[in-house]
Coordinates of C-alpha atoms and ligand atoms in Angstrom, one line a residue:
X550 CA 62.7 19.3 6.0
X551 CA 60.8 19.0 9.1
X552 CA 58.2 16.9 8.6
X553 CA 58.4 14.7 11.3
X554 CA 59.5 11.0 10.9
X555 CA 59.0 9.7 14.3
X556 CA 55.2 10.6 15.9
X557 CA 55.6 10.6 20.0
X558 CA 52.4 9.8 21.2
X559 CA 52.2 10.6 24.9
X560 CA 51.3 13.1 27.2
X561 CA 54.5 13.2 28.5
X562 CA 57.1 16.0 27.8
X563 CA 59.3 15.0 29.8
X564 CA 60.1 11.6 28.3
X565 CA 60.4 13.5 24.8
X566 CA 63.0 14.9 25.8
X567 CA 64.6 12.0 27.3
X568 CA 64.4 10.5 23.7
X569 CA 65.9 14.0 22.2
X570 CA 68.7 13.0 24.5
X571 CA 68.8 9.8 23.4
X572 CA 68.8 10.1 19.5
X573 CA 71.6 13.2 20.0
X574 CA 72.6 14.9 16.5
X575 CA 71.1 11.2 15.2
X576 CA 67.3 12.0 14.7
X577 CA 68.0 16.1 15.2
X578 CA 64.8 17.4 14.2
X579 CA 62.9 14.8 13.3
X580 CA 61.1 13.7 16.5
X581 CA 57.8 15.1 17.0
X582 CA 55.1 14.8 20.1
X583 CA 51.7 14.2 19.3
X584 CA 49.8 15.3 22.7
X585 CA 47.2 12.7 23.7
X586 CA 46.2 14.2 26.5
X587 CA 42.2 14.4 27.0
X588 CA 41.5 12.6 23.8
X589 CA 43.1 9.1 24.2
X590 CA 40.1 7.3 24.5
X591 CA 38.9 7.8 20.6
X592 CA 41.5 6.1 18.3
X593 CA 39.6 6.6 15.0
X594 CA 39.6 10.1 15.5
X595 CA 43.5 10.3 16.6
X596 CA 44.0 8.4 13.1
X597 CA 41.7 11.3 11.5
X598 CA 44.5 14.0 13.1
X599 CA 47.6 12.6 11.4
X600 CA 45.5 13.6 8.4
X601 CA 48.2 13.5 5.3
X602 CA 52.3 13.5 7.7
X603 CA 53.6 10.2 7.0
X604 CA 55.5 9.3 9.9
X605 CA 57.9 6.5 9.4
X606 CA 57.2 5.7 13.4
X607 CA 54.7 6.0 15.7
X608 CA 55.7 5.4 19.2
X609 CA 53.1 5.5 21.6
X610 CA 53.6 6.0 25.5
X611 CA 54.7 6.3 28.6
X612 CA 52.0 7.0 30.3
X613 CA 49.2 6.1 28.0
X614 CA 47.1 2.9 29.3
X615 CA 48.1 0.1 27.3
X616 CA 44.4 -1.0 26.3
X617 CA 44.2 2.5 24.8
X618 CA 47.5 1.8 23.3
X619 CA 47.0 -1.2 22.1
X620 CA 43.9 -0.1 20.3
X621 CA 45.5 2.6 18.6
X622 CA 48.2 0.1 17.2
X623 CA 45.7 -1.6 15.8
X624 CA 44.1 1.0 14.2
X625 CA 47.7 2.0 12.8
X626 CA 47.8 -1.5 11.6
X627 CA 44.7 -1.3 9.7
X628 CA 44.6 2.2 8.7
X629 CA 48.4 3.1 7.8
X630 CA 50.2 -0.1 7.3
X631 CA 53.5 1.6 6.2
X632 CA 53.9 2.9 9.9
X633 CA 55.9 1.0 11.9
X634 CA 54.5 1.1 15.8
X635 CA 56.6 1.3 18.6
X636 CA 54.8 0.7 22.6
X637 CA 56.6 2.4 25.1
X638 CA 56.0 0.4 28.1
X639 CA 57.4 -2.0 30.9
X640 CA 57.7 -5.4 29.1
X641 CA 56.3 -8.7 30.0
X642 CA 55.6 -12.1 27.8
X643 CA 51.5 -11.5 28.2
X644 CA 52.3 -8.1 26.9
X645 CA 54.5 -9.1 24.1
X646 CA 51.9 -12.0 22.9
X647 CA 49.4 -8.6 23.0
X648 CA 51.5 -5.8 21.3
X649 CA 52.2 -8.7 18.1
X650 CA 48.9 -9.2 18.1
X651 CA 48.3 -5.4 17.3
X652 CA 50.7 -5.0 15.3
X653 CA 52.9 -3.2 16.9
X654 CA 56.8 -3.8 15.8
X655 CA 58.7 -3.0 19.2
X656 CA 58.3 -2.5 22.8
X657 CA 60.8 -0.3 24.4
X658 CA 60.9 -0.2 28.5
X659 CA 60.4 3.7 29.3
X660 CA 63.9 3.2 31.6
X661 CA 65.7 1.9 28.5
X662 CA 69.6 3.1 28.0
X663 CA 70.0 5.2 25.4
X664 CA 71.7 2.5 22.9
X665 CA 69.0 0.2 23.1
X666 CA 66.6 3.4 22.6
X667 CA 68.6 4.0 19.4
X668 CA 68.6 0.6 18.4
X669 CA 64.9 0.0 18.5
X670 CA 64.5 3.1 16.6
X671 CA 66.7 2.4 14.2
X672 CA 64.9 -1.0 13.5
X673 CA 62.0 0.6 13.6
X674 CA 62.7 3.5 10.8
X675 CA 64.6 0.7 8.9
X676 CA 61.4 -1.9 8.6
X677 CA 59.1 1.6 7.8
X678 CA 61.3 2.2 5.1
X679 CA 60.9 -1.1 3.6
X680 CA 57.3 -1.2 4.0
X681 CA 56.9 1.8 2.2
X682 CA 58.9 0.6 -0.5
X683 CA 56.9 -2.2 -0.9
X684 CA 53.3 -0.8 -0.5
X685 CA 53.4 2.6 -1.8
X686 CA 55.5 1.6 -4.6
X687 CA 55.6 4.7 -7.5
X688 CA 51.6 4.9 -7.2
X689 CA 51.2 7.1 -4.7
X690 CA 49.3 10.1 -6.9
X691 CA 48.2 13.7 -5.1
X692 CA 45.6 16.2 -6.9
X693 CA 47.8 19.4 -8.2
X694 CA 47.3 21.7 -5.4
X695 CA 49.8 24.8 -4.3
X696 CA 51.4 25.0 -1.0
X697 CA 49.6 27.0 1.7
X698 CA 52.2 28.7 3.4
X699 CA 51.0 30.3 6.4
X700 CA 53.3 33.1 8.5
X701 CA 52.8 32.3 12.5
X702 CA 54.0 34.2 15.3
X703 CA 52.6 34.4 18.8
X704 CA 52.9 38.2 18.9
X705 CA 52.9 41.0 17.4
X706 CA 55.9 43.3 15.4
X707 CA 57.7 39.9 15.6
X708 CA 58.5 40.5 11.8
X709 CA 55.3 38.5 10.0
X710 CA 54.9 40.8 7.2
X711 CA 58.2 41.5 6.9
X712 CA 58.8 37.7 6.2
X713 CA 55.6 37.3 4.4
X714 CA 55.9 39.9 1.6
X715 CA 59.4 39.2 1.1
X716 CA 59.0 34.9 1.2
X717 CA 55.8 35.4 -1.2
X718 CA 58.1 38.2 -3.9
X719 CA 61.2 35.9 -3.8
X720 CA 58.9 32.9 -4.7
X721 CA 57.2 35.3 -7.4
X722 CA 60.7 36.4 -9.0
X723 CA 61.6 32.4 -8.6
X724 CA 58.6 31.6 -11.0
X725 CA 56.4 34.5 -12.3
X726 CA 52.7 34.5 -11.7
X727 CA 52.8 31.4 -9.9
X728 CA 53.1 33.0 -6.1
X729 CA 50.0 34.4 -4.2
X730 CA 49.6 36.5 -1.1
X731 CA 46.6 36.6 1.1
X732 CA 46.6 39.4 4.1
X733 CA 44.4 37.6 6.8
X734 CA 45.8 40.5 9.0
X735 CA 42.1 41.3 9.3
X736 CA 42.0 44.6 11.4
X737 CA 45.5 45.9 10.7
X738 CA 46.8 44.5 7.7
X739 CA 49.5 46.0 6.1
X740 CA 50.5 43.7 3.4
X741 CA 49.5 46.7 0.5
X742 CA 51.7 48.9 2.2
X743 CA 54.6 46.4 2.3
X744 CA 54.1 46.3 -1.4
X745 CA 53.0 49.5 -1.8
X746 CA 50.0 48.6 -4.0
X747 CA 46.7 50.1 -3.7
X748 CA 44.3 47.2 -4.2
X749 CA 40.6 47.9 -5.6
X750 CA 39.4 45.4 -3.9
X751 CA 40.5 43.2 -1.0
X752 CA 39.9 40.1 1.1
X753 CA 36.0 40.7 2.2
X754 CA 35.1 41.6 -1.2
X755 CA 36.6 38.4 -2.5
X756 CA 35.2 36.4 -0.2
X757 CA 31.8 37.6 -0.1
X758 CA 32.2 38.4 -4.4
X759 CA 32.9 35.1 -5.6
X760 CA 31.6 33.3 -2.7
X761 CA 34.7 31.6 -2.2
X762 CA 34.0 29.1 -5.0
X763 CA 34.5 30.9 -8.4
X764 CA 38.1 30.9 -9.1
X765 CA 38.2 33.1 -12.1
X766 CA 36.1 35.2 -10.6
X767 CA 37.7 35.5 -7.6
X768 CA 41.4 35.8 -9.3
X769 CA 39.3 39.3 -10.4
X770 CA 39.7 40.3 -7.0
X771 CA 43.5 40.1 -7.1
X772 CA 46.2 43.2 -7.3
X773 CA 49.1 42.7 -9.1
X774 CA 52.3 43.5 -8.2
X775 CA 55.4 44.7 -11.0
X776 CA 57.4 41.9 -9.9
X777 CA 54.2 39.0 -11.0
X778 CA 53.5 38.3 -7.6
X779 CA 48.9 38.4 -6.4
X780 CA 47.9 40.4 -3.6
X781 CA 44.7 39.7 -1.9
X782 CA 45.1 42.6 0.3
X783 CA 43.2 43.6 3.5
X784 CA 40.8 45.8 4.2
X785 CA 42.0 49.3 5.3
X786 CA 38.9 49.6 8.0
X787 CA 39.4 47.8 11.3
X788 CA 35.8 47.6 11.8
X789 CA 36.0 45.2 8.6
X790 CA 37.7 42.4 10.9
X791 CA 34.4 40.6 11.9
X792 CA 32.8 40.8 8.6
X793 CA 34.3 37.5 7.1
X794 CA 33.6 34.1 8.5
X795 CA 36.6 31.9 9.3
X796 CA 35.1 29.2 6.7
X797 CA 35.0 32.1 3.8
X798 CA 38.3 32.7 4.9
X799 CA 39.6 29.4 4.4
X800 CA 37.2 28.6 1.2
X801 CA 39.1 31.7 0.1
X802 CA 42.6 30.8 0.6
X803 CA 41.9 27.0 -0.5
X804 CA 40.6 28.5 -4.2
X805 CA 43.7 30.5 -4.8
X806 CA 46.2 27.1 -4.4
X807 CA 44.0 25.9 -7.1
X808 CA 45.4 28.7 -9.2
X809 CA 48.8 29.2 -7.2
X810 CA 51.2 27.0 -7.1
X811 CA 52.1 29.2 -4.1
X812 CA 49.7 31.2 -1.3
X813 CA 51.6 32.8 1.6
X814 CA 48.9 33.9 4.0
X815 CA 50.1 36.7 6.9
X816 CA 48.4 36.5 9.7
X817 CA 47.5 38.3 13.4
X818 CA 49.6 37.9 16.3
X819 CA 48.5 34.7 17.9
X820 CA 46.0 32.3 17.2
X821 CA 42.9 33.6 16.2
X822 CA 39.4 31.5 15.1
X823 CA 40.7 32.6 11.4
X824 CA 44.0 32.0 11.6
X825 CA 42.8 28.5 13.1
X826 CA 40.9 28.0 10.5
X827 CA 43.5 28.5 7.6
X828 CA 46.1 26.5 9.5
X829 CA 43.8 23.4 9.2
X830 CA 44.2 23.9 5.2
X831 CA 48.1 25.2 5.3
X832 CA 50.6 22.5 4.0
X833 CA 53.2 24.8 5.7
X834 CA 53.5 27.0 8.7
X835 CA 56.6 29.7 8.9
X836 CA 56.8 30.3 12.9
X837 CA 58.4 33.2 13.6
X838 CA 59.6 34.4 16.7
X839 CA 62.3 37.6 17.6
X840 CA 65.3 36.3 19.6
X841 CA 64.3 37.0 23.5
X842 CA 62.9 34.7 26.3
X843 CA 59.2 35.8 26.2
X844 CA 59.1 35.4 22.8
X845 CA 60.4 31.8 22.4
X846 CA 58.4 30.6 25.3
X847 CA 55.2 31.8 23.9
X848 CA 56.2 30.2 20.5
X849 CA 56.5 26.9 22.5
X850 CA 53.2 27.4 24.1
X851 CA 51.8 28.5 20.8
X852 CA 53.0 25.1 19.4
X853 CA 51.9 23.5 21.7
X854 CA 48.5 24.7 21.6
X855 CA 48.6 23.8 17.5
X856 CA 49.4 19.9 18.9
X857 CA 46.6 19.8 21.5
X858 CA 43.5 20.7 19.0
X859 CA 45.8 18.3 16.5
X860 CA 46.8 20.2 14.0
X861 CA 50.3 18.4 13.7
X862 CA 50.3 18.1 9.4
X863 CA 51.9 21.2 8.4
X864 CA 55.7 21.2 7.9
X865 CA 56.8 23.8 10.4
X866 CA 59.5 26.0 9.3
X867 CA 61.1 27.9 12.3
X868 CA 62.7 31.3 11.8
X869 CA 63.9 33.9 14.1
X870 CA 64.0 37.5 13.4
X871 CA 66.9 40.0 14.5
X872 CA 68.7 36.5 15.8
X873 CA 72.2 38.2 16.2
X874 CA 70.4 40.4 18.9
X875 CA 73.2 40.4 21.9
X876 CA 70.3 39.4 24.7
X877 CA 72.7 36.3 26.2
X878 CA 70.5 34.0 24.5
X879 CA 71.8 31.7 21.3
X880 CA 70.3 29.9 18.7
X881 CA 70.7 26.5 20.7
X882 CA 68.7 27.8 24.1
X883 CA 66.0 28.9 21.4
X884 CA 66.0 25.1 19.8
X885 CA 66.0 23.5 23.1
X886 CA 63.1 25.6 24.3
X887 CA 61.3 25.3 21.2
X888 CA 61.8 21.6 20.4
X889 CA 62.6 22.3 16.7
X890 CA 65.6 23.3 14.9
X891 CA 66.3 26.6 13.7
X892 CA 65.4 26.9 10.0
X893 CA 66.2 30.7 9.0
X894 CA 68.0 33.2 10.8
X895 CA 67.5 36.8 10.1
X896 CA 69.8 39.3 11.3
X897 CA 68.6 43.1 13.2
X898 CA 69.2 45.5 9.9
X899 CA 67.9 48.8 9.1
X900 CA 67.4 47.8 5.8
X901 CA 63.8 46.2 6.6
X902 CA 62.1 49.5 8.0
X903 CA 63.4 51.2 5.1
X904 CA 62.6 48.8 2.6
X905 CA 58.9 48.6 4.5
X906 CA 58.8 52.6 4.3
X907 CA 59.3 52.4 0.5
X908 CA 57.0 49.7 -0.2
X909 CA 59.9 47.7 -1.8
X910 CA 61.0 44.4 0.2
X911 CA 64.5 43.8 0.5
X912 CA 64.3 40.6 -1.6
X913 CA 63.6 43.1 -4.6
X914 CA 65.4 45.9 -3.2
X915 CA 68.6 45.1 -1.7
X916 CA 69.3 41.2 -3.1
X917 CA 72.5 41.3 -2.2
X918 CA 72.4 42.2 1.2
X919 CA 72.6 39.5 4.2
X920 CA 68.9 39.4 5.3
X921 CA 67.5 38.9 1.9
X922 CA 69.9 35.9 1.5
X923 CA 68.2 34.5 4.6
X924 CA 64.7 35.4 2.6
X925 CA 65.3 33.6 -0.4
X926 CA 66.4 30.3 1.2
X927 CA 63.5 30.5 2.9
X928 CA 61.7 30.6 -0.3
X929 CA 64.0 28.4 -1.5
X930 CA 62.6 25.7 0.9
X931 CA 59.2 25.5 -0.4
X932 CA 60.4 25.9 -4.1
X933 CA 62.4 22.5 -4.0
X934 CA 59.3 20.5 -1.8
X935 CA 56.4 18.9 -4.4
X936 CA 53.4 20.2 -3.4
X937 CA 52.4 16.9 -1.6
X938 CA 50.8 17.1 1.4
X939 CA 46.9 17.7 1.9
X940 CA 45.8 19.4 4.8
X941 CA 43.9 17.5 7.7
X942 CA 40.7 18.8 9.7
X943 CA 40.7 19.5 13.1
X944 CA 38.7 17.3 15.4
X945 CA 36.3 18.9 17.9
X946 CA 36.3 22.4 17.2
X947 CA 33.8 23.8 14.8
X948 CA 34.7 26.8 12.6
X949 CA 32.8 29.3 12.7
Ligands
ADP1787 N1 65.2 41.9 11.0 C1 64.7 43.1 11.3 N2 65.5 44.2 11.5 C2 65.1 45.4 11.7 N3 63.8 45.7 11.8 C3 62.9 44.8 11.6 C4 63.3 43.4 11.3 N4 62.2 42.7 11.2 C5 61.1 43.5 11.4 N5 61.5 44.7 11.6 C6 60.7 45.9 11.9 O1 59.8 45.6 12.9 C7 58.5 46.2 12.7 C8 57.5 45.0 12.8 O2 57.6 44.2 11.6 P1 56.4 43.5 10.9 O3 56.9 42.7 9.8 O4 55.3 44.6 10.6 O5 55.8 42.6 12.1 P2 54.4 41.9 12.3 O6 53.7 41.8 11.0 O7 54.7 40.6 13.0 O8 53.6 42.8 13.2 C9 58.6 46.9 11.4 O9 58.8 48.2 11.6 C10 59.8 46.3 10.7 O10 60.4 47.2 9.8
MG1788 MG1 51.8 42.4 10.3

């Protein structure tokens, strides 16, 4: 699980990872920083990015100006009363008679020791826990929706489609006809070839076919696979790429987790306006990365990136591919780098580029071997998780 439970607000990385430091092994995981920076002075519309995460702690500062704080307290208060706000700042009795006022549970000195650190959190998480209890109670209801699972990587050949036709098959052969694949791979996807299916029709058609809103018409535009898994395939003509807008795309994917209990969407290398645009809807995001310095780093800036336009309510699930690749890195330099902890290894195997040759993941193919393991308790992550969380809207950016 890595939805986070404590929210960092501050634009300061450096004192996130004074409180990794702090909270140890304690809180592995389970700290998260929501970049401010630029955008401090709206609070209504910071509220707007926390869209459906449930924190059980905000904690807001250093370096954010405590009127600004203050305000966004307040709006915690109001808004999201089963948070429990902590203000990171120097503490003095006209600041204390403000931050109660606000609402806010705690204020922690920035230069704190690391017990007191860990106590204040610890009352903090503790008092959430009980105000949930209280105010949620059982009634907290969601609409059935499926889980948007979106496969993320910074670069290409990092393994995407590899893990995304082999997540989306396990979850098919886990429950039948309830698991979807979308290739957003718009110039070069290869999802049919992974599958080896030959699609009549693929992700433009649907789109502009069933103009995104006619679910049965647009499950029409689906190829099956033997194994009761949906393909919305790509198209095979680059020159295709443009010819869907990033809101079809989305209005697209969104239709088919009203009839999916699952959707893994593959994606491009990086972050592109469609990708963007389907992250925004995804209630889960499968980073993956290969097990080398570039890589990692641009998965940390790609992360980053995601946090600064606000789009912090997925689940992120971290994997890295060929991870027993002897480059003198280990799976701890990539968790320190990347701020998360690793959620699924995959080892280097030939298996993959002959299972990808024959159309025939290794999930399917070769269940027994190491690497498909890894695969299915990836799936196996999403199949234990209600379908809970809605997706959020980004601020300030338009889709196209
Ligand atoms: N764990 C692995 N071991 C060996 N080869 C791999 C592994 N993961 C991916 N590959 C190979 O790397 C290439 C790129 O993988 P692919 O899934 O197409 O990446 P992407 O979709 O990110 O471009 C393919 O030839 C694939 O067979
Ligand atoms: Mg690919």
């Amino acid at each position: 699980m890595t939805e986070p439970r404590i929210l960092l607000a501050t634009p300061h990385a450096g004192y996130e990872q004074r409180l990794r430091r702090a909270f140890a092994q304690h809180l592995d995981g389970q700290l998260r920083r929501w970049d401010m920076a630029g955008i401090a002075a709206d609070p209504a519309a910071l509220l707007h990015q926390l869209g459906d995460i449930s924190p059980a702690v905000v904690a807001i500062g250093p370096d954010v100006a405590v009127p600004a704080a203050l305000e966004l307290a307040r709006q915690l208060d109001l808004e999201r009363p089963e948070i429990s706000v902590v203000l990171i700042t120097a503490p003095s009795p006209e600041l204390w008679e403000q931050a109660v006022g606000s609402g806010v549970r705690d204020v922690l000195a920035p230069d704190a020791v690391d017990a007191e650190v860990q106590s204040v959190f610890d009352r903090a998480l503790e008092v959430a826990a009980r105000r949930r209890q209280h105010l949620l109670g059982d009634t907290e209801e969601h609409a059935p929706r499926g889980r948007i699972i979106t496969v993320l990587s910074p670069k290409g050949g990092s393994g995407k489609t590899t893990v995304a036709a082999n997540l989306a098959l396990a979850l098919a052969l886990a429950e039948p006809n309830r698991a979807a694949i979308v290739d957003l791979d718009l110039q070069f996807g290869d999802v049919a070839a992974a599958l080896r299916l030959a699609p009549a029709h693929n992700l433009i058609n649907a789109a502009h076919g069933s103009n995104g809103g006619d679910r049965m018409l647009l499950k029409s535009y689906l190829t099956a696979h033997v194994s009761n898994l949906w393909a919305l395939c790509g198209s095979d003509s680059p020159a295709d790429g443009e010819a869907i807008t990033c809101d079809e795309a989305r209005a697209v994917v969104e239709s088919l987790a009203e009839e999916f209990a699952y959707v893994v969407v593959d994606t491009s290398g990086g972050l592109s306006e469609h990708t963007l645009s389907v992250i925004e809807a995804s209630t889960d995001l499968v980073l993956v990365a290969a097990m080398d310095v570039p890589s990692v780093r641009s998965l940390r800036k790609e992360l980053d990136a995601l946090d600064q336009l606000g789009l912090i309510h997925a689940r992120r699930h971290l994997l890295i591919n060929r991870a027993d690749s002897k480059v003198g890195l280990d799976l701890r330099d990539v968790e320190a780098t990347v701020g998360q902890v690793v959620d699924v290894a995959l080892p280097s195997t030939r298996l993959i580029p002959l299972s990808l040759n024959q159309g025939s993941p290794v999930v399917e193919s070769e269940p027994r071997s190491p690497v498909a393991r890894q695969l299915t308790a990836l799936a196996q992550r999403f199949l234990e998780q209600p379908a809970e969380l809605q997706p959020a809207r980004r601020r300030s950016r338009r889709a196209r």
